[in-house]
Amino acid sequence: MHIQIVPGSFARTAFYEPLREALIAEGYATSITPLPSIGMRHGRPPATMEEDAECIRAATEGLVEQGEDVVLVMHSYGGIPGMQSVEGFSRAERERAGKAGGVVRLVYLAAVVPDVGQSVNEIMAPWLEKYREMSYVKVEGDYMSHDPELSAKYTFSDLAPDRALEWAEQMQPQSTISFDGKLSYAAYKDFPASYIS
């Protein structure tokens, strides 16, 4: 079994390294899929949710084509492109086609789980507006960013203040357009799923 982790918005893959290392120590092959919407793309347009989904799909396809059973762990924003990416990859569907491997479970880790046709902006509109009013999330052109001090207080509230600020300062810009991407495939209807809040 292979555990594939999809990051949340603004989050560097390094944030998930302690989890990846703990899972590997328990005997689970584990990878983290970086999303193109996280971080600045100088000289290229900002990445969309659909580009994130394509990136996840390519990584998942590489695993299932090797016969791996995959558990897709999607954090926060990662729930939308994660769901968008797995159509046709269920183990049951692949078995019917005579193929080994496939996605065996979706794990939503405090993730956004929209209905078809919804985006992060639509689901989280009341919170995003509040965050913008208090300058927690700043929109500057094609990218959004977190205020490190407020992010330390709210995003990393379970850490000691100095450690929380250290992590918050590592948050990356997130493409604004990625929050507009609308879900077109409700994977939770076709895959076993778990939700961890």
XYZ file of C-alpha atoms in Angstrom, residues 31-163:
133
model
C 4.859 10.374 -0.983
C 3.829 14.022 -1.022
C 2.590 15.534 -4.282
C 3.587 19.207 -4.683
C 0.860 21.397 -6.186
C 1.665 23.947 -8.910
C -0.787 26.483 -7.404
C 1.449 26.842 -4.333
C 4.299 29.324 -4.773
C 4.962 31.974 -7.399
C 5.330 30.920 -11.040
C 7.476 33.671 -12.494
C 7.034 34.055 -16.233
C 4.011 31.731 -16.319
C 0.341 32.269 -15.469
C -0.709 31.224 -11.955
C -1.831 27.598 -11.712
C -5.481 26.593 -11.579
C -7.193 23.921 -9.507
C -7.410 21.870 -12.691
C -3.618 22.009 -13.085
C -3.286 20.835 -9.493
C -5.635 17.942 -10.284
C -3.587 17.003 -13.370
C -0.405 16.994 -11.278
C -2.002 14.735 -8.642
C -3.444 12.488 -11.344
C -0.027 12.033 -12.974
C 1.531 11.053 -9.635
C -1.332 8.671 -8.815
C -1.231 7.126 -12.280
C 2.470 6.410 -11.867
C 1.719 4.515 -8.660
C -1.310 2.528 -9.825
C 0.380 1.569 -13.098
C 3.058 -0.074 -10.929
C 0.267 -2.123 -9.319
C 0.201 -0.080 -6.094
C -2.894 0.228 -3.930
C -3.095 3.926 -3.066
C -4.668 5.757 -0.140
C -5.065 9.398 -1.163
C -4.793 11.713 1.870
C -6.048 15.199 0.986
C -5.509 18.131 3.339
C -7.710 21.251 3.339
C -7.822 22.752 -0.193
C -6.227 19.516 -1.449
C -9.656 17.874 -1.179
C -10.901 19.534 -4.354
C -8.049 18.778 -6.779
C -7.570 15.407 -5.082
C -11.149 14.356 -5.819
C -10.968 15.850 -9.290
C -7.890 13.729 -10.046
C -8.974 10.157 -9.290
C -11.748 9.417 -11.764
C -11.144 5.984 -13.309
C -8.498 4.996 -10.759
C -10.552 2.952 -8.276
C -9.145 -0.502 -7.678
C -12.546 -2.045 -8.481
C -12.684 -0.272 -11.837
C -9.114 -1.248 -12.666
C -9.761 -4.883 -11.674
C -12.710 -4.979 -14.096
C -10.262 -3.842 -16.804
C -7.811 -6.594 -15.822
C -5.338 -4.195 -14.198
C -3.662 -4.367 -10.798
C -3.531 -1.514 -8.302
C -5.755 1.475 -7.834
C -6.979 4.001 -5.332
C -8.500 2.070 -2.423
C -9.507 4.926 -0.090
C -9.834 8.689 0.066
C -8.920 10.357 3.356
C -10.128 13.913 3.852
C -7.833 15.546 6.430
C -9.747 18.666 7.538
C -10.429 18.957 3.827
C -12.823 20.933 1.699
C -15.474 18.538 0.344
C -17.675 20.405 -2.130
C -20.585 19.288 -4.236
C -20.137 19.116 -7.996
C -20.085 22.651 -9.367
C -18.723 24.262 -6.194
C -15.352 25.925 -5.637
C -13.340 26.793 -2.531
C -14.384 30.425 -2.938
C -18.065 29.453 -2.910
C -17.833 27.077 0.051
C -15.606 29.249 2.185
C -16.934 32.687 1.160
C -17.971 33.773 4.685
C -14.613 32.754 6.189
C -12.512 34.091 3.332
C -14.246 37.464 3.579
C -13.593 37.548 7.329
C -9.944 36.541 6.805
C -9.487 39.286 4.208
C -11.106 41.899 6.481
C -8.696 41.069 9.287
C -5.767 40.872 6.811
C -5.169 37.207 7.681
C -5.271 36.426 3.955
C -4.069 39.147 1.597
C -4.919 39.139 -2.103
C -2.265 40.780 -4.244
C -3.001 40.398 -7.928
C -2.810 36.773 -9.005
C -1.723 35.463 -5.590
C -2.921 35.284 -2.007
C -0.659 35.193 1.014
C -0.977 34.717 4.772
C 0.030 37.280 7.369
C 2.669 35.309 9.352
C 1.657 36.574 12.802
C -2.056 35.915 12.280
C -1.291 32.605 10.586
C 0.823 31.590 13.585
C -2.120 32.404 15.848
C -4.852 30.684 13.815
C -3.266 28.099 11.513
C -0.608 26.823 13.918
C -2.471 27.491 17.173
C -1.501 24.134 18.684
C 2.227 25.011 18.630
C 4.235 27.190 20.996
C 4.081 30.821 19.727
C 7.719 30.988 18.574
C 7.476 27.628 16.782
